[in-house]
């Protein structure tokens, strides 16, 4: 019996190319927005809190918002791709996520010196890239998964991404900080 059977997975090359172009454009726009405008205090407070929680290994205050935001975005991407025929609408949300991502990375690099750079490189960038990969994967493959289990796939992807963040903070970051 094949309960978790998949149809043959074939990647939509047009969607992947459009997603890559969207991400590159959004990162460029986010860096330009960071350089040209005054950044909202919310962004700076988020970056400072993120660095504080990572350096203090305060997992609950990092993981719960991360898990909730991942669940929201992954189910949003899933709902657009699964219930409509317009999966290219997810590129608008991907563009917004890319802008926020690049603004946060620019803030982490510029305002918080070495601590911000290490947190951005070791924790924030890999977790965000994995999140974007899961969003694109769910958008591209949600129609080929068995109908019984399709609604659990975004939650599983969110849990995998959150566990990856836990591993990045508690193992990789902790080892690097101890060595340095």
Steps between C-alpha positions, in 0.01 A plus 500: 500500500628840409350746746761769454534454128606789284434549136807552296645832614590734223610848586329787321800674350307818427402533866853431626651756263233755595561434871875547463453823306248619758738427787793675333287807424357510852844472660627786285192708585539426871863610501411817310212569740734454792753743357250765386252525781481527873432155635199451720583449866315167490762355264787613720330368816436166330864472398624591848261254666596227253868545579431512873293180493756315287793599718312412819371174349144602593332241283135556590501866395667409172324178409135578571481814278707321235271196502185712485630712213611189311160340547330817378716541190509133405124460533451825307719373217326163519150654488582715199664215308258224599163671482564728204667461164702818555816376668690794355313722749728358765784695338350821640525360853846366422603848388381651829682232699816566301483872572455441873778242495748734332408794727552284810831368371615854419402612851676203656814572299512876548356586839614223728869456412658156534214345699251589230722369224554165671130459579407592143747262340461203733131514597278749316606452137496115497163485679350756261638328190359167618165669559494638147594159360213337691257769378599443138497122544151503649376728227644279230417157642178529702284362220694173467483391865238250612174677588484350851833643610528816295373729778772383740793570267528875580496424874771235456711743297454768768610255768806399296593865453452571871711198596767623261495838674535324836799305370658814355462691826574227753766298322673692224483848650590380850802307371623796296458741792687262734784459251530872434 
